[in-house]
Amino acid sequence: MDKQNVQMNAPHPGTNLTGPPGYIGCPGPQAGYPVPPAGYASPGLAGFPVQHQPVTSHPGEPTQVSWMPAPLPPLNCPPGLEYLTQIDQLLIHQQMELLEVLTGFETRNKYEIKNSLGQRVYFASEDTDCCTRNCWGPSRPFTMRILDNMGREVITLERPLRCTCCCCPCCLQEIEIQAPPGVPVGYVTQTWHPCLPKFAVQNERREDVLRISGPCVACSCCADVHFEVKSLDDKYVVGKISKHWTGLVRELFTDADNFGIQFPLDLDVKMKAVMLGACFLIDFMFFEMTK
């Protein structure tokens, strides 16, 4: 071996040769750059972003929220609804507000929307003013804005002010679902019935697609409450919207509810978004009680 090759393969001064034959260790800092401080961690290979790895949280530390990865959007799918193409179940968890629990002052409702794996799919936030929330209570009109994991508003729900008396069939409850915001993709309208909660799930042309039927008494006393999603002829049950029992203390002193939505996997993503709107309408009509 000539002298030039020996110099090229020679280890740097102070290098600890603990590797296999030919291992020369890590080179020292280049000229002109300061020495990294103690505890410095390399950000990874150049050109590759640092991936967030799952970690184990310690008691008292906030846990990291896992977001559902965005699938490739199919054809004719409104932006942001591609998440719904791969799931047949949604879990909606309303967040508890300490101010509302302690004072009874009605605050804006906020919800986490997750898939069956517990990954967050969307985040929903009510957009109403203080006067509307505390004067109209559960009957209030509202705009619900649903955001994806990039913070983009992908679904907008609009509930107008309507009569809540079942004896008045001329002005029943309704909610409009827009995806993207400003583009209606469907409606959920209440169907008059003397004792049962019934709704029609409609497309953007206001044509009936599915029906929703609930129990005579929507009371969640130590049990879940189910609203069945049926075909137009009421012969087949194709899904359901369930209000989950959350425990005696939470049910008595808060109006923070948990819901589950089940629908066919191959259902049109627009109708899945409409089913999400139906869940929020049912929540406000039957379970959003002022404590």
mmCIF file of C-alpha atoms in Angstrom:
data_model
loop_
_atom_site.group_PDB
_atom_site.id
_atom_site.type_symbol
_atom_site.label_atom_id
_atom_site.label_comp_id
_atom_site.label_asym_id
_atom_site.label_seq_id
_atom_site.Cartn_x
_atom_site.Cartn_y
_atom_site.Cartn_z
ATOM 1 C CA MET A 1 0.000 0.000 0.000
ATOM 2 C CA ASP A 2 1.444 3.320 -0.998
ATOM 3 C CA LYS A 3 1.898 6.257 1.314
ATOM 4 C CA GLN A 4 -1.067 8.191 -0.084
ATOM 5 C CA ASN A 5 -3.556 5.381 0.660
ATOM 6 C CA VAL A 6 -2.167 4.947 4.165
ATOM 7 C CA GLN A 7 -2.780 8.622 4.866
ATOM 8 C CA MET A 8 -6.365 8.424 3.506
ATOM 9 C CA ASN A 9 -7.244 5.421 5.661
ATOM 10 C CA ALA A 10 -5.549 6.734 8.785
ATOM 11 C CA PRO A 11 -7.987 7.478 11.657
ATOM 12 C CA HIS A 12 -8.491 10.988 12.936
ATOM 13 C CA PRO A 13 -6.690 11.914 16.126
ATOM 14 C CA GLY A 14 -8.623 10.870 19.195
ATOM 15 C CA THR A 15 -10.903 8.453 17.291
ATOM 16 C CA ASN A 16 -11.948 5.346 19.254
ATOM 17 C CA LEU A 17 -11.585 2.328 16.976
ATOM 18 C CA THR A 18 -14.223 -0.021 18.351
ATOM 19 C CA GLY A 19 -15.883 -1.106 15.102
ATOM 20 C CA PRO A 20 -15.098 -3.841 12.611
ATOM 21 C CA PRO A 21 -11.923 -3.870 10.507
ATOM 22 C CA GLY A 22 -11.767 -0.786 8.327
ATOM 23 C CA TYR A 23 -14.069 1.255 10.623
ATOM 24 C CA ILE A 24 -12.518 4.665 11.260
ATOM 25 C CA GLY A 25 -15.251 6.247 13.399
ATOM 26 C CA CYS A 26 -17.051 9.536 12.892
ATOM 27 C CA PRO A 27 -15.020 12.432 11.543
ATOM 28 C CA GLY A 28 -14.585 15.520 13.624
ATOM 29 C CA PRO A 29 -16.364 18.817 12.932
ATOM 30 C CA GLN A 30 -15.511 20.551 9.706
ATOM 31 C CA ALA A 31 -13.460 23.704 9.760
ATOM 32 C CA GLY A 32 -15.507 26.839 10.347
ATOM 33 C CA TYR A 33 -18.371 25.078 12.247
ATOM 34 C CA PRO A 34 -18.676 25.137 16.039
ATOM 35 C CA VAL A 35 -18.665 21.930 18.027
ATOM 36 C CA PRO A 36 -22.286 20.791 18.727
ATOM 37 C CA PRO A 37 -23.330 21.199 22.351
ATOM 38 C CA ALA A 38 -23.738 18.232 24.664
ATOM 39 C CA GLY A 39 -27.000 16.338 24.169
ATOM 40 C CA TYR A 40 -27.422 17.496 20.572
ATOM 41 C CA ALA A 41 -29.446 15.018 18.459
ATOM 42 C CA SER A 42 -29.033 14.828 14.726
ATOM 43 C CA PRO A 43 -32.214 15.757 12.775
ATOM 44 C CA GLY A 44 -31.768 12.792 10.445
ATOM 45 C CA LEU A 45 -30.640 12.373 6.886
ATOM 46 C CA ALA A 46 -30.541 15.454 4.714
ATOM 47 C CA GLY A 47 -33.674 15.815 2.631
ATOM 48 C CA PHE A 48 -35.769 13.489 4.841
ATOM 49 C CA PRO A 49 -38.158 14.970 7.418
ATOM 50 C CA VAL A 50 -38.054 13.801 10.986
ATOM 51 C CA GLN A 51 -40.910 11.386 11.578
ATOM 52 C CA HIS A 52 -42.894 11.596 14.810
ATOM 53 C CA GLN A 53 -42.335 8.273 16.495
ATOM 54 C CA PRO A 54 -44.778 6.886 19.075
ATOM 55 C CA VAL A 55 -43.655 7.595 22.595
ATOM 56 C CA THR A 56 -44.741 6.426 26.014
ATOM 57 C CA SER A 57 -46.035 9.309 28.096
ATOM 58 C CA HIS A 58 -45.267 9.516 31.775
ATOM 59 C CA PRO A 59 -47.921 10.140 34.427
ATOM 60 C CA GLY A 60 -48.951 13.770 34.455
ATOM 61 C CA GLU A 61 -47.697 14.488 30.947
ATOM 62 C CA PRO A 62 -50.107 15.229 28.043
ATOM 63 C CA THR A 63 -50.490 12.390 25.567
ATOM 64 C CA GLN A 64 -49.837 12.878 21.888
ATOM 65 C CA VAL A 65 -52.822 12.720 19.552
ATOM 66 C CA SER A 66 -52.463 10.319 16.661
ATOM 67 C CA TRP A 67 -53.974 11.554 13.396
ATOM 68 C CA MET A 68 -55.294 9.256 10.736
ATOM 69 C CA PRO A 69 -52.999 9.308 7.655
ATOM 70 C CA ALA A 70 -54.637 10.828 4.596
ATOM 71 C CA PRO A 71 -55.431 8.270 1.865
ATOM 72 C CA LEU A 72 -55.313 9.052 -1.825
ATOM 73 C CA PRO A 73 -58.523 10.857 -2.834
ATOM 74 C CA PRO A 74 -60.725 8.966 -5.308
ATOM 75 C CA LEU A 75 -62.378 10.572 -8.309
ATOM 76 C CA ASN A 76 -65.262 12.989 -7.689
ATOM 77 C CA CYS A 77 -64.490 13.142 -3.970
ATOM 78 C CA PRO A 78 -64.827 16.540 -2.276
ATOM 79 C CA PRO A 79 -61.494 17.629 -0.770
ATOM 80 C CA GLY A 80 -61.110 16.424 2.782
ATOM 81 C CA LEU A 81 -63.641 13.603 2.520
ATOM 82 C CA GLU A 82 -61.069 11.069 1.333
ATOM 83 C CA TYR A 83 -60.638 10.073 5.003
ATOM 84 C CA LEU A 84 -64.163 8.647 4.931
ATOM 85 C CA THR A 85 -63.498 6.285 2.028
ATOM 86 C CA GLN A 86 -61.688 3.733 4.191
ATOM 87 C CA ILE A 87 -63.837 3.656 7.326
ATOM 88 C CA ASP A 88 -67.283 2.363 8.274
ATOM 89 C CA GLN A 89 -67.366 3.768 11.797
ATOM 90 C CA LEU A 90 -66.805 7.142 13.448
ATOM 91 C CA LEU A 91 -66.458 7.977 17.131
ATOM 92 C CA ILE A 92 -67.396 11.476 18.306
ATOM 93 C CA HIS A 93 -66.137 12.668 21.696
ATOM 94 C CA GLN A 94 -67.357 16.002 23.004
ATOM 95 C CA GLN A 95 -64.798 17.889 25.046
ATOM 96 C CA MET A 96 -65.692 18.957 28.574
ATOM 97 C CA GLU A 97 -65.413 22.666 29.375
ATOM 98 C CA LEU A 98 -64.512 23.444 32.995
ATOM 99 C CA LEU A 99 -66.229 26.860 32.894
ATOM 100 C CA GLU A 100 -69.472 25.263 31.747
ATOM 101 C CA VAL A 101 -69.308 22.559 34.422
ATOM 102 C CA LEU A 102 -68.695 25.002 37.273
ATOM 103 C CA THR A 103 -70.975 27.879 36.272
ATOM 104 C CA GLY A 104 -73.527 26.473 33.823
ATOM 105 C CA PHE A 105 -72.456 29.148 31.340
ATOM 106 C CA GLU A 106 -72.941 27.628 27.891
ATOM 107 C CA THR A 107 -69.687 27.564 25.917
ATOM 108 C CA ARG A 108 -68.964 26.532 22.346
ATOM 109 C CA ASN A 109 -69.155 22.816 21.772
ATOM 110 C CA LYS A 110 -66.010 21.109 20.539
ATOM 111 C CA TYR A 111 -65.649 17.540 19.365
ATOM 112 C CA GLU A 112 -62.948 15.079 18.414
ATOM 113 C CA ILE A 113 -63.927 12.766 15.568
ATOM 114 C CA LYS A 114 -61.945 9.510 15.467
ATOM 115 C CA ASN A 115 -61.907 6.229 13.606
ATOM 116 C CA SER A 116 -62.253 2.800 15.227
ATOM 117 C CA LEU A 117 -58.476 2.727 15.889
ATOM 118 C CA GLY A 118 -58.648 5.882 17.987
ATOM 119 C CA GLN A 119 -56.908 8.024 15.354
ATOM 120 C CA ARG A 120 -58.284 11.531 14.989
ATOM 121 C CA VAL A 121 -59.957 12.097 11.638
ATOM 122 C CA TYR A 122 -61.522 15.537 12.160
ATOM 123 C CA PHE A 123 -61.997 18.205 14.780
ATOM 124 C CA ALA A 124 -65.348 20.017 15.033
ATOM 125 C CA SER A 125 -65.986 23.387 16.640
ATOM 126 C CA GLU A 126 -69.241 25.276 17.074
ATOM 127 C CA ASP A 127 -69.325 28.843 15.722
ATOM 128 C CA THR A 128 -71.983 30.787 17.630
ATOM 129 C CA ASP A 129 -72.085 33.916 19.754
ATOM 130 C CA CYS A 130 -72.566 34.023 23.508
ATOM 131 C CA CYS A 131 -76.079 35.455 23.352
ATOM 132 C CA THR A 132 -77.340 32.745 20.985
ATOM 133 C CA ARG A 133 -75.921 29.903 23.076
ATOM 134 C CA ASN A 134 -77.302 31.084 26.407
ATOM 135 C CA CYS A 135 -80.661 32.423 25.200
ATOM 136 C CA TRP A 136 -81.733 29.633 22.866
ATOM 137 C CA GLY A 137 -79.979 26.757 24.614
ATOM 138 C CA PRO A 138 -80.185 23.386 22.813
ATOM 139 C CA SER A 139 -82.613 24.840 20.250
ATOM 140 C CA ARG A 140 -80.080 27.381 19.044
ATOM 141 C CA PRO A 141 -79.101 27.746 15.407
ATOM 142 C CA PHE A 142 -75.433 27.070 14.829
ATOM 143 C CA THR A 143 -72.630 26.708 12.334
ATOM 144 C CA MET A 144 -70.376 23.730 12.978
ATOM 145 C CA ARG A 145 -66.971 23.858 11.323
ATOM 146 C CA ILE A 146 -65.173 20.547 10.817
ATOM 147 C CA LEU A 147 -61.418 20.678 10.209
ATOM 148 C CA ASP A 148 -59.026 18.028 8.941
ATOM 149 C CA ASN A 149 -55.543 17.311 10.308
ATOM 150 C CA MET A 150 -54.098 20.163 8.233
ATOM 151 C CA GLY A 151 -56.424 22.686 9.855
ATOM 152 C CA ARG A 152 -58.511 23.100 6.705
ATOM 153 C CA GLU A 153 -62.272 23.453 7.001
ATOM 154 C CA VAL A 154 -63.598 20.568 4.923
ATOM 155 C CA ILE A 155 -67.194 20.260 6.167
ATOM 156 C CA THR A 156 -69.614 22.953 7.338
ATOM 157 C CA LEU A 157 -72.897 22.228 9.097
ATOM 158 C CA GLU A 158 -75.652 24.852 9.122
ATOM 159 C CA ARG A 159 -78.608 24.469 11.464
ATOM 160 C CA PRO A 160 -81.300 27.164 11.151
ATOM 161 C CA LEU A 161 -83.615 28.201 13.961
ATOM 162 C CA ARG A 162 -86.678 25.976 13.846
ATOM 163 C CA CYS A 163 -89.580 25.028 16.092
ATOM 164 C CA THR A 164 -88.882 22.303 18.651
ATOM 165 C CA CYS A 165 -92.515 21.457 19.392
ATOM 166 C CA CYS A 166 -93.597 18.127 17.926
ATOM 167 C CA CYS A 167 -97.159 19.466 17.626
ATOM 168 C CA CYS A 168 -96.076 21.918 14.925
ATOM 169 C CA PRO A 169 -95.306 19.875 11.770
ATOM 170 C CA CYS A 170 -94.821 22.921 9.549
ATOM 171 C CA CYS A 171 -91.399 24.028 10.831
ATOM 172 C CA LEU A 172 -89.410 20.949 11.800
ATOM 173 C CA GLN A 173 -85.693 20.604 12.500
ATOM 174 C CA GLU A 174 -83.169 20.553 9.679
ATOM 175 C CA ILE A 175 -79.432 20.694 9.098
ATOM 176 C CA GLU A 176 -77.504 21.371 5.897
ATOM 177 C CA ILE A 177 -74.170 19.690 5.189
ATOM 178 C CA GLN A 178 -71.632 21.451 2.957
ATOM 179 C CA ALA A 179 -68.436 19.872 1.626
ATOM 180 C CA PRO A 180 -66.417 21.884 0.840
ATOM 181 C CA PRO A 181 -67.891 24.904 2.670
ATOM 182 C CA GLY A 182 -70.491 26.619 0.527
ATOM 183 C CA VAL A 183 -71.297 23.528 -1.564
ATOM 184 C CA PRO A 184 -74.299 21.579 -0.181
ATOM 185 C CA VAL A 185 -73.943 17.793 -0.423
ATOM 186 C CA GLY A 186 -76.986 16.791 1.613
ATOM 187 C CA TYR A 187 -79.594 17.549 4.236
ATOM 188 C CA VAL A 188 -81.108 15.901 7.282
ATOM 189 C CA THR A 189 -84.738 16.862 7.852
ATOM 190 C CA GLN A 190 -87.027 15.845 10.671
ATOM 191 C CA THR A 191 -90.110 13.851 9.655
ATOM 192 C CA TRP A 192 -93.207 14.518 11.705
ATOM 193 C CA HIS A 193 -94.328 11.716 14.004
ATOM 194 C CA PRO A 194 -96.429 12.019 17.170
ATOM 195 C CA CYS A 195 -94.060 10.054 19.420
ATOM 196 C CA LEU A 196 -90.981 8.772 17.532
ATOM 197 C CA PRO A 197 -87.968 10.820 16.373
ATOM 198 C CA LYS A 198 -87.686 10.289 12.631
ATOM 199 C CA PHE A 199 -85.442 11.914 10.036
ATOM 200 C CA ALA A 200 -84.896 11.776 6.297
ATOM 201 C CA VAL A 201 -81.335 11.716 4.942
ATOM 202 C CA GLN A 202 -81.304 13.589 1.627
ATOM 203 C CA ASN A 203 -78.770 14.247 -1.114
ATOM 204 C CA GLU A 204 -77.876 17.647 -2.564
ATOM 205 C CA ARG A 205 -81.054 17.593 -4.715
ATOM 206 C CA ARG A 206 -83.159 17.013 -1.576
ATOM 207 C CA GLU A 207 -84.030 13.486 -2.662
ATOM 208 C CA ASP A 208 -84.523 10.987 0.159
ATOM 209 C CA VAL A 209 -81.716 8.413 0.355
ATOM 210 C CA LEU A 210 -82.014 6.905 3.850
ATOM 211 C CA ARG A 211 -84.185 7.167 6.931
ATOM 212 C CA ILE A 212 -83.309 7.470 10.615
ATOM 213 C CA SER A 213 -85.591 6.245 13.365
ATOM 214 C CA GLY A 214 -85.025 6.620 17.107
ATOM 215 C CA PRO A 215 -86.648 5.258 20.271
ATOM 216 C CA CYS A 216 -89.809 6.663 21.750
ATOM 217 C CA VAL A 217 -87.926 7.933 24.817
ATOM 218 C CA ALA A 218 -84.369 9.073 24.058
ATOM 219 C CA CYS A 219 -83.099 8.521 27.587
ATOM 220 C CA SER A 220 -79.577 7.250 28.218
ATOM 221 C CA CYS A 221 -80.071 5.868 31.722
ATOM 222 C CA CYS A 222 -77.173 3.432 32.221
ATOM 223 C CA ALA A 223 -77.421 2.259 28.610
ATOM 224 C CA ASP A 224 -76.666 3.358 25.074
ATOM 225 C CA VAL A 225 -79.367 4.949 22.912
ATOM 226 C CA HIS A 226 -79.542 3.814 19.289
ATOM 227 C CA PHE A 227 -80.973 5.613 16.261
ATOM 228 C CA GLU A 228 -81.273 3.117 13.418
ATOM 229 C CA VAL A 229 -80.390 4.063 9.854
ATOM 230 C CA LYS A 230 -82.729 2.259 7.465
ATOM 231 C CA SER A 231 -83.462 1.941 3.781
ATOM 232 C CA LEU A 232 -86.278 4.000 2.290
ATOM 233 C CA ASP A 233 -88.763 1.141 2.639
ATOM 234 C CA ASP A 234 -87.774 0.622 6.318
ATOM 235 C CA LYS A 235 -87.003 -3.064 5.651
ATOM 236 C CA TYR A 236 -83.234 -3.041 6.109
ATOM 237 C CA VAL A 237 -81.051 -1.553 8.829
ATOM 238 C CA VAL A 238 -77.865 -0.294 7.168
ATOM 239 C CA GLY A 239 -76.291 1.545 10.088
ATOM 240 C CA LYS A 240 -76.934 3.363 13.329
ATOM 241 C CA ILE A 241 -76.115 6.436 15.367
ATOM 242 C CA SER A 242 -75.535 5.586 19.020
ATOM 243 C CA LYS A 243 -75.299 7.833 22.032
ATOM 244 C CA HIS A 244 -72.921 6.082 24.432
ATOM 245 C CA TRP A 245 -73.428 5.989 28.183
ATOM 246 C CA THR A 246 -70.509 7.899 29.745
ATOM 247 C CA GLY A 247 -71.100 7.298 33.450
ATOM 248 C CA LEU A 248 -73.441 8.680 36.078
ATOM 249 C CA VAL A 249 -71.327 11.668 37.165
ATOM 250 C CA ARG A 250 -70.609 12.872 33.658
ATOM 251 C CA GLU A 251 -74.217 12.382 32.548
ATOM 252 C CA LEU A 252 -75.608 14.322 35.519
ATOM 253 C CA PHE A 253 -73.241 17.259 35.660
ATOM 254 C CA THR A 254 -72.129 17.801 32.056
ATOM 255 C CA ASP A 255 -73.574 17.694 28.573
ATOM 256 C CA ALA A 256 -70.361 16.321 27.049
ATOM 257 C CA ASP A 257 -71.575 13.287 25.126
ATOM 258 C CA ASN A 258 -69.956 10.477 23.177
ATOM 259 C CA PHE A 259 -71.445 9.123 19.969
ATOM 260 C CA GLY A 260 -70.735 6.358 17.509
ATOM 261 C CA ILE A 261 -71.764 6.236 13.853
ATOM 262 C CA GLN A 262 -71.839 3.055 11.794
ATOM 263 C CA PHE A 263 -72.507 2.976 8.049
ATOM 264 C CA PRO A 264 -71.666 0.719 5.089
ATOM 265 C CA LEU A 265 -68.053 0.919 3.960
ATOM 266 C CA ASP A 266 -69.102 1.440 0.325
ATOM 267 C CA LEU A 267 -71.565 4.222 1.127
ATOM 268 C CA ASP A 268 -70.969 7.415 -0.845
ATOM 269 C CA VAL A 269 -68.583 9.687 1.066
ATOM 270 C CA LYS A 270 -71.053 12.553 0.713
ATOM 271 C CA MET A 271 -73.701 10.514 2.501
ATOM 272 C CA LYS A 272 -71.166 9.620 5.191
ATOM 273 C CA ALA A 273 -70.632 13.337 5.752
ATOM 274 C CA VAL A 274 -74.414 13.791 5.907
ATOM 275 C CA MET A 275 -74.591 11.052 8.543
ATOM 276 C CA LEU A 276 -72.056 13.025 10.566
ATOM 277 C CA GLY A 277 -74.336 16.046 10.346
ATOM 278 C CA ALA A 278 -77.276 13.919 11.482
ATOM 279 C CA CYS A 279 -75.327 12.932 14.591
ATOM 280 C CA PHE A 280 -74.782 16.557 15.599
ATOM 281 C CA LEU A 281 -78.453 17.394 14.999
ATOM 282 C CA ILE A 282 -79.532 14.461 17.199
ATOM 283 C CA ASP A 283 -77.089 15.535 19.901
ATOM 284 C CA PHE A 284 -78.532 19.051 20.107
ATOM 285 C CA MET A 285 -82.148 17.921 19.884
ATOM 286 C CA PHE A 286 -82.107 15.185 22.540
ATOM 287 C CA PHE A 287 -78.913 15.277 24.618
ATOM 288 C CA GLU A 288 -77.646 18.875 24.741
ATOM 289 C CA MET A 289 -79.312 19.694 28.029
ATOM 290 C CA THR A 290 -78.482 22.730 30.139
ATOM 291 C CA LYS A 291 -77.089 21.456 33.434
#
